[in-house]
PDB file of C-alpha atoms in Angstrom:
ATOM      1  CA  UNK A 232      -0.007   0.006  -0.003  1.00  0.00           C
ATOM      2  CA  UNK A 233       1.222   3.509  -0.783  1.00  0.00           C
ATOM      3  CA  UNK A 234       0.898   6.345   1.706  1.00  0.00           C
ATOM      4  CA  UNK A 235       0.601  10.001   0.794  1.00  0.00           C
ATOM      5  CA  UNK A 236       1.224  12.573   3.520  1.00  0.00           C
ATOM      6  CA  UNK A 237       0.193  16.202   3.128  1.00  0.00           C
ATOM      7  CA  UNK A 238       2.239  18.506   5.324  1.00  0.00           C
ATOM      8  CA  UNK A 239       6.019  18.796   5.509  1.00  0.00           C
ATOM      9  CA  UNK A 240       6.111  20.115   9.123  1.00  0.00           C
ATOM     10  CA  UNK A 241       7.297  18.259  12.173  1.00  0.00           C
ATOM     11  CA  UNK A 242       4.512  15.721  12.468  1.00  0.00           C
ATOM     12  CA  UNK A 243       4.189  14.986   8.719  1.00  0.00           C
ATOM     13  CA  UNK A 244       7.942  14.491   8.425  1.00  0.00           C
ATOM     14  CA  UNK A 245       7.974  12.252  11.489  1.00  0.00           C
ATOM     15  CA  UNK A 246       5.219  10.049  10.056  1.00  0.00           C
ATOM     16  CA  UNK A 247       7.032   9.817   6.758  1.00  0.00           C
ATOM     17  CA  UNK A 248      10.208   8.657   8.565  1.00  0.00           C
ATOM     18  CA  UNK A 249       8.271   6.071  10.611  1.00  0.00           C
ATOM     19  CA  UNK A 250       6.050   4.714   7.810  1.00  0.00           C
ATOM     20  CA  UNK A 251       8.867   4.468   5.298  1.00  0.00           C
ATOM     21  CA  UNK A 252       9.942   1.300   7.121  1.00  0.00           C
ATOM     22  CA  UNK A 253       6.870  -0.551   5.834  1.00  0.00           C
ATOM     23  CA  UNK A 254       5.208   1.465   3.045  1.00  0.00           C
ATOM     24  CA  UNK A 255       5.915   3.503  -0.064  1.00  0.00           C
ATOM     25  CA  UNK A 256       5.660   7.096   1.153  1.00  0.00           C
ATOM     26  CA  UNK A 257       5.125  10.382  -0.762  1.00  0.00           C
ATOM     27  CA  UNK A 258       5.358  13.609   1.224  1.00  0.00           C
ATOM     28  CA  UNK A 259       3.749  16.864   0.022  1.00  0.00           C
ATOM     29  CA  UNK A 260       4.978  20.287   1.216  1.00  0.00           C
ATOM     30  CA  UNK A 261       4.467  23.818  -0.041  1.00  0.00           C
ATOM     31  CA  UNK A 262       8.238  24.446   0.105  1.00  0.00           C
ATOM     32  CA  UNK A 263      10.175  21.318  -0.714  1.00  0.00           C
ATOM     33  CA  UNK A 264      13.677  22.899  -0.692  1.00  0.00           C
ATOM     34  CA  UNK A 265      14.834  21.695   2.714  1.00  0.00           C
ATOM     35  CA  UNK A 266      13.075  18.307   2.445  1.00  0.00           C
ATOM     36  CA  UNK A 267      14.456  17.573  -1.058  1.00  0.00           C
ATOM     37  CA  UNK A 268      17.961  19.022  -0.729  1.00  0.00           C
ATOM     38  CA  UNK A 269      18.883  18.572   2.904  1.00  0.00           C
ATOM     39  CA  UNK A 270      16.339  15.806   3.680  1.00  0.00           C
ATOM     40  CA  UNK A 271      15.365  17.597   6.855  1.00  0.00           C
ATOM     41  CA  UNK A 272      12.338  19.651   7.913  1.00  0.00           C
ATOM     42  CA  UNK A 273      13.147  23.003   9.549  1.00  0.00           C
ATOM     43  CA  UNK A 274      10.403  22.117  12.048  1.00  0.00           C
ATOM     44  CA  UNK A 275      12.138  18.820  12.994  1.00  0.00           C
ATOM     45  CA  UNK A 276      15.882  19.503  13.087  1.00  0.00           C
ATOM     46  CA  UNK A 277      18.130  16.514  13.374  1.00  0.00           C
ATOM     47  CA  UNK A 278      15.645  14.024  11.946  1.00  0.00           C
ATOM     48  CA  UNK A 279      16.758  12.870   8.505  1.00  0.00           C
ATOM     49  CA  UNK A 280      14.174  11.993   5.867  1.00  0.00           C
ATOM     50  CA  UNK A 281      15.048   8.708   4.134  1.00  0.00           C
ATOM     51  CA  UNK A 282      16.020   8.942   0.474  1.00  0.00           C
ATOM     52  CA  UNK A 283      13.228   6.487  -0.322  1.00  0.00           C
ATOM     53  CA  UNK A 284      10.580   9.048   0.651  1.00  0.00           C
ATOM     54  CA  UNK A 285       9.375  10.960  -2.418  1.00  0.00           C
ATOM     55  CA  UNK A 286       9.009  14.688  -1.797  1.00  0.00           C
ATOM     56  CA  UNK A 287       6.719  16.761  -3.964  1.00  0.00           C
ATOM     57  CA  UNK A 288       4.903  20.112  -4.181  1.00  0.00           C
ATOM     58  CA  UNK A 289       2.281  18.688  -6.595  1.00  0.00           C
ATOM     59  CA  UNK A 290      -1.041  17.523  -5.197  1.00  0.00           C
ATOM     60  CA  UNK A 291      -1.552  14.949  -7.941  1.00  0.00           C
ATOM     61  CA  UNK A 292       1.608  13.114  -6.999  1.00  0.00           C
ATOM     62  CA  UNK A 293       0.508  12.590  -3.420  1.00  0.00           C
ATOM     63  CA  UNK A 294      -3.252  12.120  -3.925  1.00  0.00           C
ATOM     64  CA  UNK A 295      -2.640   9.131  -6.194  1.00  0.00           C
ATOM     65  CA  UNK A 296      -1.591   7.191  -3.105  1.00  0.00           C
ATOM     66  CA  UNK A 297      -3.923   4.527  -1.652  1.00  0.00           C
ATOM     67  CA  UNK A 298      -4.179   6.306   1.698  1.00  0.00           C
ATOM     68  CA  UNK A 299      -3.775   9.998   2.529  1.00  0.00           C
ATOM     69  CA  UNK A 300      -2.609  11.397   5.866  1.00  0.00           C
ATOM     70  CA  UNK A 301      -3.374  15.097   6.461  1.00  0.00           C
ATOM     71  CA  UNK A 302      -0.708  16.584   8.732  1.00  0.00           C
ATOM     72  CA  UNK A 303      -1.344  20.274   8.102  1.00  0.00           C
ATOM     73  CA  UNK A 304      -2.346  22.716  10.861  1.00  0.00           C
ATOM     74  CA  UNK A 305      -6.042  22.513  11.810  1.00  0.00           C
ATOM     75  CA  UNK A 306      -6.928  26.031  10.696  1.00  0.00           C
ATOM     76  CA  UNK A 307      -5.359  25.346   7.262  1.00  0.00           C
ATOM     77  CA  UNK A 308      -7.041  21.945   6.735  1.00  0.00           C
ATOM     78  CA  UNK A 309     -10.170  23.176   4.921  1.00  0.00           C
ATOM     79  CA  UNK A 310      -8.098  25.394   2.629  1.00  0.00           C
ATOM     80  CA  UNK A 311      -5.751  22.584   1.636  1.00  0.00           C
ATOM     81  CA  UNK A 312      -8.660  20.228   0.896  1.00  0.00           C
ATOM     82  CA  UNK A 313     -10.322  22.931  -1.245  1.00  0.00           C
ATOM     83  CA  UNK A 314      -7.233  23.042  -3.428  1.00  0.00           C
ATOM     84  CA  UNK A 315      -7.516  19.303  -4.282  1.00  0.00           C
ATOM     85  CA  UNK A 316      -9.744  18.891  -7.299  1.00  0.00           C
ATOM     86  CA  UNK A 317      -9.792  15.107  -7.085  1.00  0.00           C
ATOM     87  CA  UNK A 318     -12.925  13.910  -5.195  1.00  0.00           C
ATOM     88  CA  UNK A 319     -10.729  11.123  -3.718  1.00  0.00           C
ATOM     89  CA  UNK A 320     -13.611   8.674  -4.035  1.00  0.00           C
ATOM     90  CA  UNK A 321     -13.211   5.591  -1.935  1.00  0.00           C
ATOM     91  CA  UNK A 322      -9.843   6.650  -0.503  1.00  0.00           C
ATOM     92  CA  UNK A 323      -9.058   6.653   3.192  1.00  0.00           C
ATOM     93  CA  UNK A 324      -8.288  10.167   4.373  1.00  0.00           C
ATOM     94  CA  UNK A 325      -6.755  10.240   7.838  1.00  0.00           C
ATOM     95  CA  UNK A 326      -6.682  13.564   9.630  1.00  0.00           C
ATOM     96  CA  UNK A 327      -3.604  13.919  11.785  1.00  0.00           C
ATOM     97  CA  UNK A 328      -4.178  17.429  13.178  1.00  0.00           C
ATOM     98  CA  UNK A 329      -5.983  18.364  16.372  1.00  0.00           C
ATOM     99  CA  UNK A 330      -8.388  21.188  16.975  1.00  0.00           C
ATOM    100  CA  UNK A 331     -11.714  22.783  16.146  1.00  0.00           C
ATOM    101  CA  UNK A 332     -12.114  24.846  12.968  1.00  0.00           C
ATOM    102  CA  UNK A 333     -12.792  28.505  13.748  1.00  0.00           C
ATOM    103  CA  UNK A 334     -15.132  28.979  10.806  1.00  0.00           C
ATOM    104  CA  UNK A 335     -17.312  25.868  11.085  1.00  0.00           C
ATOM    105  CA  UNK A 336     -16.825  24.653  14.671  1.00  0.00           C
ATOM    106  CA  UNK A 337     -16.050  21.161  13.357  1.00  0.00           C
ATOM    107  CA  UNK A 338     -13.180  18.799  14.094  1.00  0.00           C
ATOM    108  CA  UNK A 339     -10.732  17.573  11.401  1.00  0.00           C
ATOM    109  CA  UNK A 340     -12.443  14.335  10.375  1.00  0.00           C
ATOM    110  CA  UNK A 341     -15.740  16.197   9.977  1.00  0.00           C
ATOM    111  CA  UNK A 342     -13.992  18.825   7.834  1.00  0.00           C
ATOM    112  CA  UNK A 343     -12.701  15.974   5.638  1.00  0.00           C
ATOM    113  CA  UNK A 344     -16.215  14.533   5.326  1.00  0.00           C
ATOM    114  CA  UNK A 345     -17.598  17.905   4.270  1.00  0.00           C
ATOM    115  CA  UNK A 346     -14.905  18.581   1.707  1.00  0.00           C
ATOM    116  CA  UNK A 347     -14.638  15.039   0.294  1.00  0.00           C
ATOM    117  CA  UNK A 348     -17.950  13.248   0.904  1.00  0.00           C
ATOM    118  CA  UNK A 349     -17.022  10.305  -1.352  1.00  0.00           C
ATOM    119  CA  UNK A 350     -13.931   9.503   0.680  1.00  0.00           C
ATOM    120  CA  UNK A 351     -13.679   7.568   3.977  1.00  0.00           C
ATOM    121  CA  UNK A 352     -12.634   9.892   6.808  1.00  0.00           C
ATOM    122  CA  UNK A 353     -10.591   8.795   9.801  1.00  0.00           C
ATOM    123  CA  UNK A 354      -8.446  10.420  12.470  1.00  0.00           C
ATOM    124  CA  UNK A 355      -5.038   9.522  13.977  1.00  0.00           C
ATOM    125  CA  UNK A 356      -4.543  11.083  17.379  1.00  0.00           C
ATOM    126  CA  UNK A 357      -3.103  10.554  20.854  1.00  0.00           C
ATOM    127  CA  UNK A 358      -0.049  11.253  23.029  1.00  0.00           C
ATOM    128  CA  UNK A 359       2.799  11.790  20.546  1.00  0.00           C
ATOM    129  CA  UNK A 360       5.614  14.215  19.965  1.00  0.00           C
ATOM    130  CA  UNK A 361       6.999  14.318  16.430  1.00  0.00           C
ATOM    131  CA  UNK A 362      10.587  13.997  17.680  1.00  0.00           C
ATOM    132  CA  UNK A 363       9.769  10.739  19.505  1.00  0.00           C
ATOM    133  CA  UNK A 364       8.098   9.213  16.429  1.00  0.00           C
ATOM    134  CA  UNK A 365      10.994  10.234  14.169  1.00  0.00           C
ATOM    135  CA  UNK A 366      13.549   8.684  16.535  1.00  0.00           C
ATOM    136  CA  UNK A 367      11.625   5.405  16.630  1.00  0.00           C
ATOM    137  CA  UNK A 368      10.657   5.686  20.252  1.00  0.00           C
ATOM    138  CA  UNK A 369       7.620   3.594  21.332  1.00  0.00           C
ATOM    139  CA  UNK A 370       4.403   5.509  20.729  1.00  0.00           C
ATOM    140  CA  UNK A 371       0.762   4.462  20.934  1.00  0.00           C
ATOM    141  CA  UNK A 372      -2.080   6.289  19.166  1.00  0.00           C
ATOM    142  CA  UNK A 373      -5.810   6.009  18.499  1.00  0.00           C
ATOM    143  CA  UNK A 374      -6.964   5.392  14.939  1.00  0.00           C
ATOM    144  CA  UNK A 375     -10.689   6.208  14.735  1.00  0.00           C
ATOM    145  CA  UNK A 376     -12.844   5.344  11.706  1.00  0.00           C
ATOM    146  CA  UNK A 377     -16.610   4.770  11.648  1.00  0.00           C
ATOM    147  CA  UNK A 378     -16.174   2.117   8.951  1.00  0.00           C
ATOM    148  CA  UNK A 379     -14.910  -0.742  11.128  1.00  0.00           C
ATOM    149  CA  UNK A 380     -13.456  -2.866   8.291  1.00  0.00           C
ATOM    150  CA  UNK A 381     -11.658   0.166   6.822  1.00  0.00           C
ATOM    151  CA  UNK A 382     -10.414   0.979  10.304  1.00  0.00           C
ATOM    152  CA  UNK A 383      -8.927  -2.490  10.651  1.00  0.00           C
ATOM    153  CA  UNK A 384      -7.102  -2.112   7.361  1.00  0.00           C
ATOM    154  CA  UNK A 385      -5.728   1.255   8.350  1.00  0.00           C
ATOM    155  CA  UNK A 386      -4.619  -0.041  11.703  1.00  0.00           C
ATOM    156  CA  UNK A 387      -2.572  -2.730   9.996  1.00  0.00           C
ATOM    157  CA  UNK A 388      -1.046  -0.513   7.295  1.00  0.00           C
ATOM    158  CA  UNK A 389      -0.165   2.419   9.560  1.00  0.00           C
ATOM    159  CA  UNK A 390       1.295   0.422  12.461  1.00  0.00           C
ATOM    160  CA  UNK A 391       5.106  -0.043  12.638  1.00  0.00           C
ATOM    161  CA  UNK A 392       7.331  -1.918  15.094  1.00  0.00           C
ATOM    162  CA  UNK A 393       7.449   1.233  17.272  1.00  0.00           C
ATOM    163  CA  UNK A 394       4.131   2.939  16.371  1.00  0.00           C
ATOM    164  CA  UNK A 395       1.264   0.990  17.907  1.00  0.00           C
ATOM    165  CA  UNK A 396      -2.313   1.927  16.894  1.00  0.00           C
ATOM    166  CA  UNK A 397      -5.464   1.154  18.867  1.00  0.00           C
ATOM    167  CA  UNK A 398      -8.712   1.125  16.859  1.00  0.00           C
ATOM    168  CA  UNK A 399     -11.976   2.922  17.583  1.00  0.00           C
ATOM    169  CA  UNK A 400     -15.184   3.779  15.733  1.00  0.00           C
ATOM    170  CA  UNK A 401     -15.774   6.915  17.846  1.00  0.00           C
ATOM    171  CA  UNK A 402     -14.499   9.640  15.579  1.00  0.00           C
ATOM    172  CA  UNK A 403     -16.213  12.420  17.538  1.00  0.00           C
ATOM    173  CA  UNK A 404     -14.662  11.358  20.837  1.00  0.00           C
ATOM    174  CA  UNK A 405     -11.201  11.068  19.287  1.00  0.00           C
ATOM    175  CA  UNK A 406     -11.566  14.491  17.661  1.00  0.00           C
ATOM    176  CA  UNK A 407     -12.724  16.177  20.840  1.00  0.00           C
ATOM    177  CA  UNK A 408     -10.089  14.596  23.042  1.00  0.00           C
ATOM    178  CA  UNK A 409      -7.282  15.696  20.740  1.00  0.00           C
ATOM    179  CA  UNK A 410      -8.713  19.215  20.408  1.00  0.00           C
ATOM    180  CA  UNK A 411      -9.618  20.040  23.975  1.00  0.00           C
ATOM    181  CA  UNK A 412      -6.508  18.642  25.611  1.00  0.00           C
ATOM    182  CA  UNK A 413      -4.571  21.512  23.916  1.00  0.00           C
ATOM    183  CA  UNK A 414      -6.801  24.030  25.546  1.00  0.00           C
ATOM    184  CA  UNK A 415      -6.310  22.483  29.003  1.00  0.00           C
ATOM    185  CA  UNK A 416      -2.526  22.320  28.302  1.00  0.00           C
ATOM    186  CA  UNK A 417      -2.488  26.110  27.842  1.00  0.00           C
ATOM    187  CA  UNK A 418      -4.312  26.463  31.184  1.00  0.00           C
ATOM    188  CA  UNK A 419      -1.822  24.209  32.902  1.00  0.00           C
ATOM    189  CA  UNK A 420       1.070  26.186  31.375  1.00  0.00           C
ATOM    190  CA  UNK A 421      -0.489  29.441  32.687  1.00  0.00           C
ATOM    191  CA  UNK A 422      -0.670  27.831  36.150  1.00  0.00           C
ATOM    192  CA  UNK A 423       3.032  26.999  36.180  1.00  0.00           C
ATOM    193  CA  UNK A 424       4.026  30.264  34.494  1.00  0.00           C
ATOM    194  CA  UNK A 425       2.122  32.272  37.124  1.00  0.00           C
ATOM    195  CA  UNK A 426       3.839  30.336  39.945  1.00  0.00           C
ATOM    196  CA  UNK A 427       0.731  28.596  41.266  1.00  0.00           C
ATOM    197  CA  UNK A 428       2.423  25.247  41.656  1.00  0.00           C
ATOM    198  CA  UNK A 429       2.024  21.611  40.726  1.00  0.00           C
ATOM    199  CA  UNK A 430      -1.008  21.049  42.948  1.00  0.00           C
ATOM    200  CA  UNK A 431      -2.968  23.677  41.001  1.00  0.00           C
ATOM    201  CA  UNK A 432      -1.887  22.136  37.738  1.00  0.00           C
ATOM    202  CA  UNK A 433      -3.122  18.732  38.900  1.00  0.00           C
ATOM    203  CA  UNK A 434      -6.483  20.267  39.840  1.00  0.00           C
ATOM    204  CA  UNK A 435      -6.772  21.953  36.417  1.00  0.00           C
ATOM    205  CA  UNK A 436      -5.904  18.714  34.594  1.00  0.00           C
ATOM    206  CA  UNK A 437      -8.591  16.847  36.549  1.00  0.00           C
ATOM    207  CA  UNK A 438     -11.310  19.419  36.117  1.00  0.00           C
ATOM    208  CA  UNK A 439     -10.214  20.017  32.523  1.00  0.00           C
ATOM    209  CA  UNK A 440     -10.686  16.335  31.854  1.00  0.00           C
ATOM    210  CA  UNK A 441     -14.194  16.604  33.247  1.00  0.00           C
ATOM    211  CA  UNK A 442     -14.867  19.448  30.815  1.00  0.00           C
ATOM    212  CA  UNK A 443     -13.501  17.409  27.914  1.00  0.00           C
ATOM    213  CA  UNK A 444     -15.726  14.460  28.812  1.00  0.00           C
ATOM    214  CA  UNK A 445     -18.816  16.610  29.376  1.00  0.00           C
ATOM    215  CA  UNK A 446     -18.479  18.313  26.017  1.00  0.00           C
ATOM    216  CA  UNK A 447     -17.746  15.071  24.201  1.00  0.00           C
ATOM    217  CA  UNK A 448     -20.747  13.148  25.621  1.00  0.00           C
ATOM    218  CA  UNK A 449     -23.011  16.130  24.852  1.00  0.00           C
ATOM    219  CA  UNK A 450     -21.919  15.842  21.209  1.00  0.00           C
ATOM    220  CA  UNK A 451     -22.555  12.143  20.876  1.00  0.00           C
ATOM    221  CA  UNK A 452     -19.187  10.713  21.813  1.00  0.00           C
ATOM    222  CA  UNK A 453     -18.577   7.794  24.188  1.00  0.00           C
ATOM    223  CA  UNK A 454     -17.162   8.723  27.647  1.00  0.00           C
ATOM    224  CA  UNK A 455     -14.737   5.756  27.549  1.00  0.00           C
ATOM    225  CA  UNK A 456     -13.070   7.203  24.434  1.00  0.00           C
ATOM    226  CA  UNK A 457     -12.008  10.203  26.472  1.00  0.00           C
ATOM    227  CA  UNK A 458     -10.427   7.868  29.041  1.00  0.00           C
ATOM    228  CA  UNK A 459      -8.146   6.428  26.357  1.00  0.00           C
ATOM    229  CA  UNK A 460      -5.117   7.569  24.414  1.00  0.00           C
ATOM    230  CA  UNK A 461      -6.928  10.276  22.435  1.00  0.00           C
ATOM    231  CA  UNK A 462      -8.209  11.920  25.628  1.00  0.00           C
ATOM    232  CA  UNK A 463      -6.555  11.279  29.004  1.00  0.00           C
ATOM    233  CA  UNK A 464      -3.366   9.962  27.407  1.00  0.00           C
ATOM    234  CA  UNK A 465      -2.820  13.058  25.300  1.00  0.00           C
ATOM    235  CA  UNK A 466      -3.864  15.293  28.168  1.00  0.00           C
ATOM    236  CA  UNK A 467      -1.251  13.823  30.479  1.00  0.00           C
ATOM    237  CA  UNK A 468       1.490  14.341  27.939  1.00  0.00           C
ATOM    238  CA  UNK A 469       0.704  17.879  26.827  1.00  0.00           C
ATOM    239  CA  UNK A 470      -0.010  19.285  30.273  1.00  0.00           C
ATOM    240  CA  UNK A 471       3.303  18.206  31.748  1.00  0.00           C
ATOM    241  CA  UNK A 472       5.996  18.501  29.094  1.00  0.00           C
ATOM    242  CA  UNK A 473       7.998  21.477  27.933  1.00  0.00           C
ATOM    243  CA  UNK A 474       7.994  19.848  24.449  1.00  0.00           C
ATOM    244  CA  UNK A 475       4.277  20.779  24.156  1.00  0.00           C
ATOM    245  CA  UNK A 476       3.876  24.014  22.221  1.00  0.00           C
ATOM    246  CA  UNK A 477       0.471  24.624  23.866  1.00  0.00           C
ATOM    247  CA  UNK A 478       1.949  24.167  27.358  1.00  0.00           C
ATOM    248  CA  UNK A 479       4.897  26.453  26.569  1.00  0.00           C
ATOM    249  CA  UNK A 480       2.468  29.066  25.208  1.00  0.00           C
ATOM    250  CA  UNK A 481       0.539  28.900  28.455  1.00  0.00           C
ATOM    251  CA  UNK A 482       3.716  29.237  30.517  1.00  0.00           C
ATOM    252  CA  UNK A 483       4.540  32.410  28.497  1.00  0.00           C
ATOM    253  CA  UNK A 484       1.044  33.772  29.171  1.00  0.00           C
ATOM    254  CA  UNK A 485       1.348  33.060  32.869  1.00  0.00           C
ATOM    255  CA  UNK A 486       4.715  34.852  33.082  1.00  0.00           C
ATOM    256  CA  UNK A 487       3.597  37.754  30.847  1.00  0.00           C
ATOM    257  CA  UNK A 488       6.335  36.888  28.314  1.00  0.00           C
ATOM    258  CA  UNK A 489       6.149  37.202  24.509  1.00  0.00           C
ATOM    259  CA  UNK A 490       5.790  33.945  22.518  1.00  0.00           C
ATOM    260  CA  UNK A 491       7.141  33.099  19.076  1.00  0.00           C
ATOM    261  CA  UNK A 492       4.276  34.008  16.722  1.00  0.00           C
ATOM    262  CA  UNK A 493       5.607  31.596  14.060  1.00  0.00           C
ATOM    263  CA  UNK A 494       4.943  28.613  16.318  1.00  0.00           C
ATOM    264  CA  UNK A 495       1.603  26.899  15.718  1.00  0.00           C
ATOM    265  CA  UNK A 496      -0.503  26.814  18.891  1.00  0.00           C
ATOM    266  CA  UNK A 497      -3.615  24.880  17.967  1.00  0.00           C
ATOM    267  CA  UNK A 498      -5.200  25.299  21.392  1.00  0.00           C
ATOM    268  CA  UNK A 499      -5.422  29.057  21.095  1.00  0.00           C
ATOM    269  CA  UNK A 500      -7.765  28.987  18.092  1.00  0.00           C
ATOM    270  CA  UNK A 501      -9.568  25.921  19.423  1.00  0.00           C
ATOM    271  CA  UNK A 502     -10.346  27.694  22.702  1.00  0.00           C
ATOM    272  CA  UNK A 503     -12.031  30.492  20.784  1.00  0.00           C
ATOM    273  CA  UNK A 504     -13.983  28.112  18.522  1.00  0.00           C
ATOM    274  CA  UNK A 505     -14.943  25.937  21.470  1.00  0.00           C
ATOM    275  CA  UNK A 506     -16.330  28.891  23.463  1.00  0.00           C
ATOM    276  CA  UNK A 507     -18.704  29.737  20.632  1.00  0.00           C
ATOM    277  CA  UNK A 508     -19.891  26.158  20.207  1.00  0.00           C
ATOM    278  CA  UNK A 509     -20.281  25.621  23.959  1.00  0.00           C
ATOM    279  CA  UNK A 510     -22.308  28.796  24.283  1.00  0.00           C
ATOM    280  CA  UNK A 511     -24.605  27.708  21.449  1.00  0.00           C
ATOM    281  CA  UNK A 512     -25.075  24.316  23.127  1.00  0.00           C
ATOM    282  CA  UNK A 513     -25.373  25.790  26.662  1.00  0.00           C
ATOM    283  CA  UNK A 514     -22.523  23.670  28.001  1.00  0.00           C
ATOM    284  CA  UNK A 515     -20.493  25.019  30.899  1.00  0.00           C
ATOM    285  CA  UNK A 516     -16.780  24.900  30.192  1.00  0.00           C
ATOM    286  CA  UNK A 517     -15.226  27.375  32.672  1.00  0.00           C
ATOM    287  CA  UNK A 518     -11.606  26.441  32.092  1.00  0.00           C
ATOM    288  CA  UNK A 519     -11.851  26.499  28.320  1.00  0.00           C
ATOM    289  CA  UNK A 520     -13.741  29.780  28.457  1.00  0.00           C
ATOM    290  CA  UNK A 521     -11.075  31.299  30.647  1.00  0.00           C
ATOM    291  CA  UNK A 522      -8.357  30.301  28.171  1.00  0.00           C
ATOM    292  CA  UNK A 523     -10.349  31.785  25.286  1.00  0.00           C
ATOM    293  CA  UNK A 524     -10.656  35.100  27.123  1.00  0.00           C
ATOM    294  CA  UNK A 525      -6.932  35.061  28.003  1.00  0.00           C
ATOM    295  CA  UNK A 526      -5.972  34.434  24.362  1.00  0.00           C
ATOM    296  CA  UNK A 527      -8.250  37.235  23.183  1.00  0.00           C
ATOM    297  CA  UNK A 528      -6.887  39.596  25.829  1.00  0.00           C
ATOM    298  CA  UNK A 529     -10.274  40.091  27.511  1.00  0.00           C
ATOM    299  CA  UNK A 530      -9.084  38.866  30.881  1.00  0.00           C
ATOM    300  CA  UNK A 531      -5.754  38.943  32.716  1.00  0.00           C
ATOM    301  CA  UNK A 532      -4.196  35.920  34.408  1.00  0.00           C
ATOM    302  CA  UNK A 533      -5.150  37.441  37.776  1.00  0.00           C
ATOM    303  CA  UNK A 534      -8.768  37.866  36.627  1.00  0.00           C
ATOM    304  CA  UNK A 535      -8.931  34.237  35.553  1.00  0.00           C
ATOM    305  CA  UNK A 536      -7.520  32.915  38.802  1.00  0.00           C
ATOM    306  CA  UNK A 537      -9.947  35.045  40.805  1.00  0.00           C
ATOM    307  CA  UNK A 538     -12.976  33.953  38.709  1.00  0.00           C
ATOM    308  CA  UNK A 539     -12.164  30.237  38.800  1.00  0.00           C
ATOM    309  CA  UNK A 540     -11.561  30.233  42.580  1.00  0.00           C
ATOM    310  CA  UNK A 541     -14.772  32.190  43.200  1.00  0.00           C
ATOM    311  CA  UNK A 542     -16.969  29.605  41.438  1.00  0.00           C
ATOM    312  CA  UNK A 543     -19.662  28.046  43.705  1.00  0.00           C
ATOM    313  CA  UNK A 544     -18.673  25.055  45.788  1.00  0.00           C
ATOM    314  CA  UNK A 545     -20.374  21.878  44.604  1.00  0.00           C
ATOM    315  CA  UNK A 546     -20.248  18.084  44.513  1.00  0.00           C
ATOM    316  CA  UNK A 547     -17.408  16.574  42.485  1.00  0.00           C
ATOM    317  CA  UNK A 548     -18.621  14.830  39.324  1.00  0.00           C
ATOM    318  CA  UNK A 549     -16.479  13.108  36.662  1.00  0.00           C
ATOM    319  CA  UNK A 550     -18.088  15.177  33.882  1.00  0.00           C
TER     320      UNK A 550
END
């Protein structure tokens, strides 16, 4: 089976390196200079792209593959799909980005289904840093596809000796887990940046997980999906590691420091999109709402801390 990957950033490059062990891989990028000449992505320094991976800037060369992996930033996903004239009928299209689209309020697999209704959408998500995948370190992810037989085929073709995939049919749950954990990671970063300590971070992770589960179940997902790799697993990784861009962004917010604007922080846009959707659905998400207001500059860190601590005391519930 041939694999086409759209997106020459850190995660797309890492997937190309990993999957080249078992599949024929073609990697699409807007700028192929570094990938073709130096065989290295500027977003993933030190990780060499094998010579056997074909690099291209032409959509037709990558969309001819049996399976497509979309590793472009969430807010660019719809635009990239709109540039592909091929309806991709019958092909498996696996979204590898995490977030909620600002314009539509949908997750990545649903954006794929809207743009290419004749294709079979899926999502690959879970606790994973591109550098770990590229180095061949053990990583486990969730592969969610509503078509169970297609999901089984994808699980087999996309697994490697060090990349272990667990299968699910709950696309919505996998999407929401991957999207919302980035928002909670920003909140946890703010906590540490503001000097509130590890105990406060643990509390935010726990209550943030409750928000994730509450929102997911309200939108038709299964609660157990959020307890797996695509929810709790990814939350644990991104809320505790300096390798997480969302966590580092939150730390900068908490300290009042500037943050590199060229670094993609999916949780910032997702928090804003999530606030609108949650308001429309009348779902209380106090932590996510606070992050959205921080990102938009409508509240200060001190305001957020005061507001969250002043919330009414109540019985603890898991969601």
